XYZ file of C-alpha atoms in Angstrom:
195
model
C -5.402 -16.484 -12.757
C -4.027 -15.728 -9.330
C -6.519 -13.976 -7.096
C -3.913 -11.396 -6.239
C -4.654 -8.986 -9.055
C -7.622 -8.288 -11.256
C -7.196 -6.846 -14.726
C -10.568 -5.810 -16.133
C -11.614 -6.602 -19.699
C -11.381 -2.959 -20.697
C -7.835 -2.765 -19.304
C -6.866 -5.950 -21.143
C -8.244 -4.553 -24.403
C -6.334 -1.338 -23.938
C -3.078 -3.073 -22.989
C -3.434 -5.563 -25.837
C -3.749 -2.622 -28.215
C -0.628 -0.954 -26.790
C 1.324 -4.197 -26.973
C 0.275 -4.752 -30.598
C 1.660 -1.316 -31.468
C 5.069 -2.338 -30.108
C 5.342 -4.878 -32.889
C 7.356 -7.311 -30.803
C 6.533 -11.003 -30.938
C 5.607 -12.313 -27.478
C 5.721 -8.948 -25.705
C 3.953 -8.899 -22.343
C 3.170 -6.503 -19.518
C 5.130 -6.581 -16.271
C 3.674 -5.276 -13.026
C 5.889 -4.449 -10.081
C 5.882 -2.211 -7.028
C 8.762 0.044 -6.083
C 9.373 0.283 -2.324
C 6.569 -2.157 -1.496
C 5.323 -2.152 2.077
C 6.275 1.480 2.652
C 4.192 4.661 2.485
C 6.089 5.470 -0.736
C 5.033 2.368 -2.652
C 4.319 2.989 -6.340
C 2.676 0.402 -8.557
C 4.195 0.326 -12.039
C 3.278 -1.223 -15.350
C 5.946 -1.721 -17.994
C 6.392 -3.388 -21.346
C 8.217 -6.658 -21.023
C 9.928 -8.011 -24.111
C 10.739 -11.719 -24.193
C 13.720 -12.304 -21.940
C 13.249 -9.108 -19.935
C 11.221 -10.796 -17.234
C 12.871 -12.033 -14.049
C 13.158 -15.825 -13.647
C 11.135 -15.600 -10.429
C 8.269 -13.622 -11.993
C 4.798 -15.142 -11.912
C 3.345 -15.361 -15.395
C -0.386 -14.834 -15.858
C -1.946 -15.916 -19.112
C -4.970 -13.717 -19.571
C -7.398 -13.934 -22.443
C -5.814 -11.119 -24.419
C -2.402 -10.504 -22.865
C 0.322 -12.133 -20.822
C 1.331 -10.459 -17.590
C 4.414 -10.965 -15.453
C 4.153 -10.180 -11.758
C 7.311 -9.394 -9.855
C 7.499 -12.077 -7.164
C 8.448 -9.614 -4.389
C 5.451 -7.475 -5.281
C 2.880 -10.288 -5.320
C 1.875 -10.108 -1.627
C 1.389 -6.363 -2.030
C -0.702 -6.771 -5.185
C -3.424 -8.650 -3.363
C -6.836 -7.193 -4.281
C -5.203 -4.868 -6.805
C -7.340 -3.840 -9.764
C -6.081 -2.604 -13.104
C -8.888 -0.858 -14.953
C -9.335 1.296 -18.001
C -11.836 4.137 -18.032
C -12.605 5.326 -21.516
C -13.447 9.006 -21.889
C -13.519 11.618 -24.622
C -9.783 12.154 -24.315
C -9.126 8.505 -25.031
C -9.209 7.208 -21.495
C -6.980 6.389 -18.611
C -5.477 3.249 -17.176
C -5.814 3.140 -13.400
C -4.123 0.810 -10.935
C -5.563 0.532 -7.468
C -3.420 -1.516 -5.121
C -4.863 -1.165 -1.618
C -2.191 -3.375 -0.085
C 0.860 -1.951 -1.885
C 1.870 0.198 1.051
C 1.293 -2.499 3.615
C 0.798 -6.193 2.931
C -2.309 -7.892 4.233
C -1.825 -9.111 7.754
C -3.663 -11.647 9.832
C -3.646 -12.822 13.415
C -0.476 -14.851 12.813
C 1.510 -11.892 11.480
C 4.085 -10.367 13.845
C 2.512 -7.830 16.196
C 4.651 -5.116 14.652
C 3.227 -5.787 11.173
C -0.283 -5.755 12.575
C 0.278 -2.389 14.264
C 1.795 -0.923 11.103
C -1.068 -2.236 9.011
C -3.675 -0.571 11.224
C -1.670 2.670 11.275
C -1.266 2.787 7.487
C -4.662 1.513 6.483
C -6.933 3.081 9.088
C -5.279 5.748 11.200
C -2.963 7.688 8.899
C -5.548 8.309 6.161
C -7.609 10.163 8.784
C -4.660 12.149 10.105
C -3.456 13.032 6.622
C -6.242 15.608 6.397
C -4.418 17.506 9.138
C -1.037 16.940 7.552
C -0.120 14.453 10.243
C 1.032 10.884 10.363
C 1.832 8.314 12.988
C 4.483 5.650 12.781
C 5.532 2.821 15.004
C 8.933 3.414 16.590
C 9.153 0.246 18.625
C 7.174 -2.400 20.387
C 8.284 -2.887 23.991
C 8.514 -6.255 25.712
C 5.337 -5.325 27.573
C 3.574 -5.066 24.175
C 3.338 -1.286 24.401
C 3.453 0.396 21.003
C 5.702 3.442 21.056
C 4.436 5.818 18.388
C 5.830 8.922 16.812
C 3.467 11.616 15.602
C 4.771 13.729 12.744
C 3.596 16.618 10.629
C 0.698 18.700 11.835
C 0.058 16.461 14.835
C 3.202 17.622 16.533
C 2.465 20.368 19.006
C -1.247 20.203 18.311
C -3.224 20.944 21.459
C -5.688 18.183 20.639
C -3.040 15.532 20.136
C -3.424 13.994 23.578
C -7.125 13.589 23.034
C -6.627 12.295 19.507
C -3.907 9.986 20.685
C -5.630 8.578 23.719
C -9.067 8.278 22.194
C -8.688 7.613 18.527
C -5.415 5.885 17.937
C -5.291 3.817 21.102
C -8.923 2.773 20.816
C -8.551 1.710 17.187
C -5.302 -0.162 17.776
C -6.597 -2.003 20.834
C -9.836 -2.924 19.105
C -7.950 -4.368 16.139
C -5.067 -5.874 18.107
C -6.217 -7.083 21.523
C -2.686 -8.248 22.474
C -1.452 -4.665 22.696
C -1.260 -3.459 26.266
C -1.171 0.210 25.365
C 0.540 2.966 23.462
C 3.070 5.632 24.273
C 4.030 8.680 22.342
C 7.641 9.738 21.872
C 7.051 13.173 20.362
C 7.394 16.281 22.420
C 4.189 18.249 22.198
C 5.612 21.407 23.666
C 6.987 22.231 20.217
C 4.148 24.137 18.582
C 5.983 25.431 15.525
C 3.746 23.899 12.901
C 0.684 22.918 14.847
C -2.696 22.653 13.202
C -5.563 24.101 15.200
């Protein structure tokens, strides 16, 4: 089984049961991600009748079920876990795909991917509590990351402190090649600031 995705025994049991109810010989499960590598990525599970899979899909033969993985989604399914939690109401299938929104990066990845990865995985989750988010607008030739702050960060009095301390510190710690960051938003607009 590829190490990209883990389907727990309880999830396999549950899916095998659902597939059996479909009454289709050779039916499988197909897992794919819509808009992978973006903040809007959604991980989806669908029935896959014989012939409905894509030729490029990766087929996983699990103990109880067969699973097709959409080849474009595979890098984003790394460390994903499909689990089933039984409860009084029958239970719920959960899919956690930590890398769906941003593929795993390493030191050889383009600097831009590395910056985006740190923003999505470490910085934005913290800013989301304030309704804010940061995105990379461009990387200059001098390796300066030009960032745009959106949502509640815009016009927030503390944004300079947050920006200089938090974001820059985190980015430079993770990506030593960066020479610095700049901010393109205009903080004089305080229409929806969060204090």
